[in-house]
XYZ file of C-alpha atoms in Angstrom:
587
model
C 113.937 152.829 68.786
C 113.868 149.266 70.027
C 116.823 147.894 71.892
C 119.402 146.120 69.830
C 118.926 142.353 69.677
C 122.251 140.758 68.809
C 122.112 137.665 66.676
C 123.031 134.526 68.569
C 125.757 133.615 66.124
C 127.558 136.892 66.775
C 127.215 136.374 70.510
C 128.821 132.990 70.034
C 131.729 134.407 68.066
C 132.280 137.011 70.759
C 132.415 134.286 73.385
C 134.802 132.169 71.359
C 137.051 135.117 70.639
C 138.008 135.827 74.203
C 135.453 135.632 76.966
C 137.199 134.539 80.137
C 136.134 131.843 82.555
C 136.978 131.874 86.252
C 140.766 131.799 85.887
C 143.265 131.833 83.001
C 145.596 128.834 82.935
C 148.430 128.533 80.408
C 150.619 125.708 79.203
C 154.300 126.384 79.910
C 157.597 124.688 79.150
C 158.781 124.420 82.727
C 159.557 120.737 82.177
C 161.143 120.611 78.711
C 160.086 117.697 76.515
C 157.195 116.682 78.773
C 153.876 116.826 76.899
C 151.687 114.991 79.427
C 148.528 116.953 80.326
C 148.795 115.771 83.938
C 152.262 117.237 84.568
C 151.325 119.977 87.035
C 154.593 121.868 86.646
C 153.807 122.576 82.983
C 150.687 124.628 83.789
C 150.531 128.145 85.207
C 147.407 129.483 86.930
C 147.541 133.291 86.825
C 144.959 133.666 89.581
C 147.007 131.498 91.936
C 150.342 132.727 90.669
C 151.571 129.125 90.739
C 151.458 125.861 88.757
C 148.114 124.029 88.906
C 146.186 121.569 86.769
C 143.257 123.146 84.901
C 139.804 122.675 86.419
C 136.352 122.645 84.858
C 136.091 126.395 85.634
C 139.333 127.566 84.024
C 140.055 129.394 80.788
C 142.840 127.187 79.393
C 145.275 128.052 76.595
C 147.752 125.783 74.820
C 149.939 127.857 72.518
C 150.398 131.410 73.801
C 153.043 133.969 72.823
C 153.814 134.861 76.448
C 154.159 131.381 77.938
C 154.889 128.779 75.235
C 154.558 128.480 71.469
C 154.545 126.094 69.789
C 153.025 123.956 72.513
C 152.031 120.285 72.396
C 149.982 118.375 74.974
C 149.078 114.680 75.054
C 146.019 113.307 76.845
C 146.152 109.600 77.562
C 144.667 107.588 80.410
C 145.344 109.422 83.651
C 143.810 111.412 86.473
C 140.793 110.409 88.505
C 138.328 112.269 86.271
C 140.409 112.903 83.155
C 141.533 116.192 81.675
C 139.144 119.141 81.963
C 138.742 122.825 81.220
C 136.092 125.519 81.288
C 137.141 126.850 77.887
C 140.094 125.534 75.905
C 141.948 127.380 73.146
C 144.647 125.807 71.002
C 146.823 128.590 69.505
C 145.400 131.831 70.875
C 146.865 134.918 69.264
C 148.763 135.818 66.117
C 151.819 133.703 65.391
C 150.996 131.012 67.942
C 150.728 127.253 67.499
C 149.084 124.713 69.759
C 148.532 120.966 69.389
C 146.542 118.527 71.494
C 146.710 114.759 70.958
C 143.902 112.679 72.490
C 144.871 109.012 72.686
C 142.889 105.813 73.335
C 141.901 105.661 76.990
C 142.161 109.415 77.444
C 139.278 111.777 78.191
C 138.829 115.528 77.954
C 135.798 117.498 79.142
C 135.364 121.154 78.147
C 132.417 122.730 79.918
C 131.920 125.521 77.409
C 133.865 126.137 74.202
C 136.771 124.286 72.613
C 138.588 126.393 69.991
C 141.162 124.876 67.660
C 143.008 127.839 66.159
C 141.962 131.349 67.245
C 144.456 133.822 65.835
C 147.139 131.153 65.431
C 147.374 127.615 64.072
C 145.682 124.975 66.190
C 145.692 121.207 65.739
C 143.710 118.503 67.516
C 144.432 114.845 66.756
C 142.008 112.324 68.255
C 142.996 108.701 67.724
C 140.749 107.432 70.512
C 139.313 108.309 73.888
C 136.461 110.595 74.864
C 136.026 114.302 74.142
C 133.018 116.398 75.103
C 132.401 120.128 74.798
C 129.609 122.677 74.886
C 130.748 123.825 71.441
C 133.716 123.106 69.195
C 135.128 125.656 66.743
C 137.862 124.630 64.322
C 139.469 127.690 62.730
C 138.018 130.868 64.267
C 138.276 134.295 62.692
C 136.713 137.643 63.481
C 133.407 139.186 62.444
C 132.309 142.340 60.658
C 135.703 142.407 58.947
C 139.202 140.963 59.336
C 140.000 139.710 62.790
C 141.805 136.812 64.403
C 142.434 134.820 61.205
C 142.655 131.534 63.058
C 143.537 128.286 61.300
C 142.400 124.986 62.754
C 142.709 121.299 61.924
C 140.828 118.473 63.678
C 141.816 114.926 62.697
C 139.570 112.258 64.251
C 140.592 108.693 63.450
C 138.967 107.079 66.472
C 137.206 107.693 69.753
C 134.123 109.769 70.504
C 133.678 113.528 70.153
C 130.369 114.842 71.515
C 129.093 118.415 71.423
C 126.233 119.036 73.832
C 123.531 121.700 73.537
C 124.613 124.658 75.667
C 121.770 127.035 76.487
C 123.987 129.286 78.602
C 126.206 130.278 75.718
C 123.916 129.601 72.780
C 126.443 127.374 71.063
C 125.568 123.681 70.914
C 127.247 123.144 67.565
C 130.409 122.214 65.715
C 131.832 125.120 63.698
C 134.428 124.435 60.999
C 135.784 127.693 59.593
C 133.819 130.425 61.412
C 134.187 134.191 61.251
C 136.049 136.335 58.749
C 139.555 134.965 58.348
C 138.713 131.667 60.034
C 139.908 128.598 58.127
C 139.041 125.159 59.447
C 139.348 121.540 58.366
C 137.735 118.529 60.060
C 138.617 114.991 58.990
C 136.519 112.073 60.260
C 137.945 108.615 59.552
C 138.376 105.283 61.265
C 135.599 102.717 61.496
C 134.999 103.257 65.230
C 135.142 107.062 65.198
C 131.956 108.812 66.380
C 131.162 112.508 66.096
C 127.891 113.686 67.658
C 126.709 117.294 67.319
C 123.386 119.140 67.741
C 124.154 121.085 64.534
C 127.211 121.364 62.299
C 128.250 124.503 60.403
C 130.982 124.308 57.772
C 132.000 127.719 56.438
C 130.075 130.138 58.670
C 129.836 133.939 58.885
C 132.829 134.710 56.688
C 134.779 131.520 57.378
C 136.218 128.881 55.073
C 135.513 125.311 56.187
C 136.193 121.835 54.831
C 134.790 118.591 56.252
C 136.196 115.303 54.933
C 134.276 112.184 55.990
C 135.881 108.918 54.878
C 134.802 106.502 57.637
C 133.080 106.433 60.997
C 129.785 107.985 62.056
C 128.620 111.588 62.214
C 125.323 111.930 64.088
C 123.525 115.291 64.057
C 121.008 115.114 66.893
C 118.988 118.230 65.909
C 118.287 118.957 69.587
C 119.517 122.525 69.831
C 116.692 124.651 71.182
C 115.622 128.209 70.483
C 117.285 130.837 68.300
C 120.702 130.348 69.900
C 121.129 126.658 69.256
C 119.143 126.717 66.024
C 121.663 129.015 64.407
C 121.002 131.009 61.271
C 117.503 130.470 59.885
C 116.037 128.954 63.052
C 116.273 125.239 62.299
C 118.933 122.682 63.249
C 120.997 120.518 60.935
C 124.025 120.717 58.659
C 124.837 124.146 57.196
C 127.466 124.485 54.472
C 128.490 127.939 53.293
C 126.175 130.090 55.445
C 127.064 133.760 55.895
C 123.758 135.577 56.416
C 123.224 137.313 59.754
C 121.313 140.115 61.357
C 123.611 143.127 61.679
C 124.377 143.634 65.397
C 125.676 147.157 64.764
C 122.215 148.388 63.777
C 119.603 149.457 66.303
C 116.697 148.505 64.073
C 115.834 144.847 63.778
C 115.736 143.183 60.386
C 118.937 144.658 58.976
C 120.872 141.852 57.327
C 124.469 141.500 56.278
C 126.206 138.840 54.234
C 129.648 137.632 55.265
C 130.731 135.531 52.290
C 131.471 132.018 53.502
C 132.782 128.905 51.789
C 132.047 125.398 52.984
C 132.309 121.870 51.641
C 131.370 118.471 53.084
C 132.761 115.383 51.354
C 131.114 112.063 52.257
C 133.055 109.207 50.650
C 132.611 106.620 53.411
C 130.964 106.078 56.769
C 127.533 107.352 57.771
C 126.039 110.811 58.164
C 122.750 110.561 60.060
C 120.485 113.498 60.916
C 117.714 113.024 63.470
C 114.218 114.150 62.569
C 112.579 116.902 64.581
C 109.306 118.791 64.632
C 109.233 122.052 62.721
C 110.462 124.835 65.065
C 109.151 127.587 62.757
C 105.824 127.974 60.915
C 106.236 126.840 57.313
C 104.382 125.036 54.570
C 105.420 122.341 54.045
C 106.748 121.893 57.606
C 110.507 122.335 57.847
C 112.430 120.414 60.493
C 116.117 119.547 60.429
C 117.894 120.446 57.200
C 120.980 120.149 55.073
C 121.354 123.787 53.964
C 123.746 124.866 51.195
C 124.798 128.333 50.117
C 123.331 131.491 51.650
C 125.669 134.490 51.426
C 128.275 131.936 50.515
C 129.247 128.834 48.584
C 128.096 125.445 49.842
C 129.165 122.130 48.317
C 128.059 118.626 49.293
C 130.105 115.862 47.659
C 128.664 112.349 47.803
C 131.225 109.713 46.908
C 134.259 109.611 44.653
C 135.795 107.114 42.246
C 136.442 104.628 45.056
C 133.227 104.643 47.070
C 130.497 106.641 48.755
C 129.056 107.118 52.214
C 125.525 106.871 53.593
C 123.335 109.947 54.104
C 120.191 109.147 56.075
C 117.771 110.289 58.781
C 116.417 108.663 61.925
C 113.942 109.256 64.736
C 115.167 111.240 67.752
C 116.198 109.386 70.890
C 112.902 110.359 72.555
C 110.267 111.115 69.888
C 107.776 113.750 70.998
C 105.484 113.536 67.990
C 105.235 115.801 64.985
C 108.683 114.964 63.624
C 109.108 115.607 59.905
C 111.636 114.377 57.382
C 115.013 116.011 56.892
C 115.142 118.425 53.940
C 117.940 119.256 51.507
C 117.912 122.942 50.553
C 120.131 124.436 47.856
C 120.357 128.242 47.856
C 116.992 128.689 49.610
C 117.664 132.323 50.626
C 119.820 134.014 47.955
C 121.558 137.158 49.210
C 122.879 139.848 46.856
C 123.518 137.336 44.061
C 126.622 135.880 45.680
C 125.316 132.422 46.515
C 126.311 129.083 45.012
C 125.081 125.621 46.023
C 126.147 122.284 44.548
C 125.437 118.631 45.291
C 127.568 116.237 43.249
C 128.223 112.515 43.318
C 126.440 109.191 43.536
C 124.686 106.905 45.992
C 121.261 106.535 47.571
C 120.050 109.068 50.135
C 117.525 108.300 52.853
C 116.193 111.817 53.476
C 112.397 112.160 53.260
C 111.751 115.889 53.546
C 111.755 118.460 50.741
C 114.479 118.704 48.125
C 114.540 122.385 47.145
C 116.942 122.942 44.267
C 117.821 126.517 43.438
C 121.397 125.382 42.830
C 123.019 122.508 40.938
C 122.526 118.786 41.525
C 124.975 116.686 39.507
C 124.924 112.903 39.174
C 128.589 111.992 38.750
C 129.592 108.360 38.293
C 133.319 109.090 38.294
C 133.796 107.026 35.136
C 131.526 104.100 36.096
C 127.782 103.731 35.469
C 126.408 104.847 38.854
C 123.210 106.458 40.146
C 122.486 109.444 42.319
C 119.164 108.251 43.695
C 117.157 110.997 45.413
C 113.739 109.353 45.172
C 113.373 109.172 48.960
C 112.368 112.851 49.127
C 108.659 113.560 49.515
C 108.774 116.569 47.182
C 111.241 118.020 44.687
C 110.693 121.730 44.133
C 112.378 124.853 42.805
C 111.649 128.536 42.503
C 114.832 129.411 40.621
C 114.108 132.035 37.984
C 110.578 132.839 39.114
C 111.544 136.374 40.127
C 114.739 138.465 40.345
C 115.254 137.614 44.025
C 116.027 133.998 43.093
C 117.922 134.180 39.807
C 118.656 131.089 37.776
C 122.266 132.255 37.585
C 124.390 131.367 40.600
C 127.241 133.375 42.027
C 129.824 131.214 40.237
C 128.248 131.785 36.822
C 126.530 128.393 36.577
C 122.779 127.871 36.200
C 120.489 126.203 38.692
C 119.392 122.830 37.445
C 119.900 119.082 37.179
C 122.931 117.529 35.522
C 124.524 114.137 34.826
C 128.153 113.535 33.892
C 130.907 110.902 33.909
C 128.509 107.940 33.507
C 126.090 109.303 36.118
C 122.308 108.860 36.221
C 119.990 111.080 38.270
C 116.799 109.639 39.761
C 114.112 111.926 41.220
C 110.496 111.462 42.296
C 107.870 112.988 40.041
C 105.189 115.531 40.913
C 101.740 114.608 39.611
C 98.688 116.856 39.389
C 95.951 115.186 37.376
C 97.257 114.637 33.838
C 100.323 116.848 34.472
C 103.664 115.358 35.511
C 106.628 117.511 36.524
C 110.162 116.214 36.982
C 112.796 118.363 38.660
C 110.413 121.081 39.800
C 107.103 121.690 41.568
C 105.323 124.556 43.319
C 106.378 125.003 46.938
C 104.361 126.543 49.741
C 100.732 126.973 50.650
C 98.838 128.599 47.775
C 101.766 128.495 45.353
C 100.715 127.869 41.770
C 104.008 128.367 39.943
C 107.237 126.435 39.871
C 110.719 127.425 38.871
C 112.233 126.147 35.657
C 115.718 124.852 36.487
C 117.857 123.479 33.679
C 116.915 119.952 32.513
C 113.551 119.803 34.277
C 110.654 118.581 32.163
C 106.866 118.426 31.977
C 104.466 115.862 30.540
C 100.807 116.626 29.851
C 98.699 113.572 29.036
C 95.801 113.926 26.619
C 92.850 111.575 27.057
C 93.482 110.859 30.747
C 92.286 112.535 33.916
C 95.216 111.157 35.903
C 98.736 110.572 34.673
C 99.812 106.913 34.622
C 102.605 105.650 36.908
C 106.012 106.358 35.406
C 109.645 106.950 36.268
C 112.098 109.479 34.839
C 115.885 109.661 34.967
C 118.483 112.041 33.539
C 121.417 110.212 31.944
C 124.974 111.252 31.195
C 125.632 110.894 27.443
C 128.566 108.517 28.043
C 126.698 105.804 29.955
C 127.214 102.231 28.833
C 123.476 101.444 29.018
C 122.549 103.943 26.297
C 121.704 102.559 22.856
C 125.016 101.364 21.386
C 126.705 103.866 19.120
C 124.721 106.876 20.355
C 126.417 110.016 19.099
C 125.619 113.575 18.075
C 125.333 117.028 19.586
C 123.583 116.074 22.821
C 122.201 118.555 25.360
C 120.398 116.011 27.507
C 119.050 112.461 27.630
C 116.044 111.435 29.734
C 114.777 107.891 30.200
C 110.989 107.953 30.643
C 109.436 104.592 31.498
C 105.739 103.785 31.977
C 104.608 100.804 34.026
C 102.268 99.812 31.179
C 101.688 101.039 27.600
C 99.259 103.880 26.915
C 95.766 102.987 25.769
C 94.674 103.763 22.238
C 93.753 107.418 21.854
C 96.012 108.572 24.695
C 99.087 110.682 23.995
C 101.359 113.134 25.752
C 103.004 116.490 25.205
C 106.607 116.695 26.397
C 108.411 119.912 27.295
C 112.119 119.915 28.114
C 113.998 122.855 29.644
C 117.277 122.298 27.815
C 120.729 123.572 28.813
C 121.139 126.816 26.872
C 124.598 127.449 28.366
C 125.778 124.096 27.008
C 124.230 124.853 23.620
C 126.145 128.130 23.455
C 129.380 126.485 24.593
C 129.295 123.861 21.821
C 128.016 126.263 19.162
C 124.535 124.784 18.726
C 121.948 127.326 17.564
C 118.875 126.968 19.759
C 116.528 127.335 16.787
C 118.009 124.126 15.325
C 117.357 121.980 18.397
C 115.291 118.814 17.956
C 113.793 116.247 20.302
C 114.709 112.634 19.519
C 113.025 109.418 20.628
C 114.696 106.007 20.635
C 112.173 103.601 19.121
C 114.045 100.414 19.966
C 116.191 100.466 16.851
C 117.328 104.030 16.246
C 117.062 107.628 17.399
C 114.107 109.228 15.596
C 113.783 113.041 15.337
C 110.365 114.336 16.377
C 108.537 117.407 15.202
C 109.767 120.024 17.693
C 108.730 123.512 18.744
C 111.575 125.508 20.332
C 111.047 128.613 22.471
C 114.470 130.253 22.347
C 113.540 132.816 25.013
C 112.316 130.277 27.557
C 114.904 127.697 26.386
C 112.320 124.943 26.067
C 111.745 122.282 23.434
C 108.301 120.753 23.032
C 106.722 117.921 21.094
C 103.241 116.383 21.131
C 101.433 113.253 20.049
C 103.828 110.977 21.922
C 102.323 107.514 22.402
C 105.324 105.424 23.438
C 108.117 105.994 25.917
C 111.777 105.091 26.272
C 114.860 107.331 26.119
C 114.391 110.857 24.759
C 117.216 113.201 23.820
C 117.479 116.899 23.009
C 120.121 118.228 20.638
C 120.985 117.810 16.960
C 122.127 115.000 14.663
C 121.646 112.404 17.388
C 121.898 108.930 15.938
C 123.136 105.410 16.277
C 122.242 104.632 12.663
C 123.521 106.055 9.380
C 120.128 107.654 8.849
C 117.024 108.345 10.916
C 113.422 108.089 9.797
C 111.176 111.001 10.900
C 108.263 110.060 13.104
C 104.906 111.702 12.340
C 103.786 114.175 14.912
C 101.336 116.950 15.485
C 101.802 120.297 17.170
C 98.152 121.262 17.142
C 98.163 121.946 20.868
C 101.180 124.249 20.925
C 98.916 127.131 21.845
C 99.275 126.004 25.449
C 102.874 127.192 25.373
C 105.857 125.117 26.382
C 106.893 127.341 29.239
C 103.371 127.342 30.598
C 103.441 123.574 31.018
C 106.457 123.890 33.254
C 105.249 126.857 35.274
C 101.522 126.365 35.664
C 99.576 123.700 37.411
C 96.048 123.235 38.666
C 95.638 123.150 42.400
C 95.705 119.611 43.755
C 92.620 118.526 45.651
């Protein structure tokens, strides 16, 4: 049998949980009421058996049941080289509490790992100054079952916090809520606050993490190297709700376990920038840095709220080496035992140019105001949800993978074009792939009389938007605005196939067999001749020669009565579901 190869993430958790540096140094209360880091008398070096300031080689603890708990330390300007430690733990052990306050002008250097809450309750407040570490973990638990149950809180309202790649320990990341029982919260606010990390993991290997970003800059440098720094699937970036790992208790390689994790990242202000990198693993299309949601866990990315939104973008690395690819957004890309849920919700314009893979839910939410979630920067929008049992359409929380718009939201996506076929909200993914998933509210257009589809744009609209035809009402499952750059030539028409929301139909008591497609002709909503496949949950119409908003549902109107529009379903033999799932290979 081959030797056991422990996963890097487990090695990291082991290090964070209690690996010792050269000497243990503890904060004491020898000078009551004095919280200054540089008060020598308030430190105890066990190796020396005497008070001593921590050095860059020491294993430092603030908040320990033997020496002092709760313990509070302030770092302001002082010392020739600032405060330092080899490893630093705030609140180490059950029932402990430790707080560190980093003020403007202060500096703290941690050579290896900074842990905020490992068994106890740790707090780090940074209002200014400089903080650097080989890794930072906020809220550290155990692994392979209940363990330390640490709770951590990191409030950064100013200053700079930098995590450097650390090849010695395989860390090089910020962890917020890591390990079973680990609960962490990171808050980034303040216009001049800067957080720089090689990778960031929120809700990792059984942990529960929350990241709230209201102002300031979060830069993910994507420069972790190898399997240690590129935690999890082997690529750097932002991971939210990731609990899949190789089982270190098994001798054979390839044995996986899922430690259910919960993570959320809320971006309501400031900037989140991820640097592009070359693909570290073979893939088609190439996969570089990523935003990864929901594997053996629940991952949620919230973009904006009622008051504002932040900026999500990518940039070139500091020293481009060539071969860099765009940053991808992946929702539930590796489902594990059916317990995965991934959600992106909100509004704003993203600047990511990689692949948008949606096996979860993307929701345009205007929070009561007509607003857009504009994702047209992505080079490809794809899905394989529902193609086979390994990637079910149903998520772990009981919702269906798909595209949604609510609260005055509008969703904008790029289209996929293959000759006369246009797909919106899905596309085949991978070399040789010829099928695409069918997430809720995706659609297909097949043009008749053209070899290439004409330029067009498609958006999914919430039914309460102010820019809909006035008085629009009815039992509405979805509204899509399809706009061509120029009218179709005589003799050219299109077949339209919509994958409607069958869960919504059931919830409002609409029988799927009664569903109709409606077209707004400039004056009123006109019902079209419709073929409904109640097993595939698709609605299809043909002979369409003009474009504007289309709706799927029943009794949709803005007039007392609607006049039927002639149509033909002579080409229904192609099958509605086939239009969404099949495509000819692009040249």
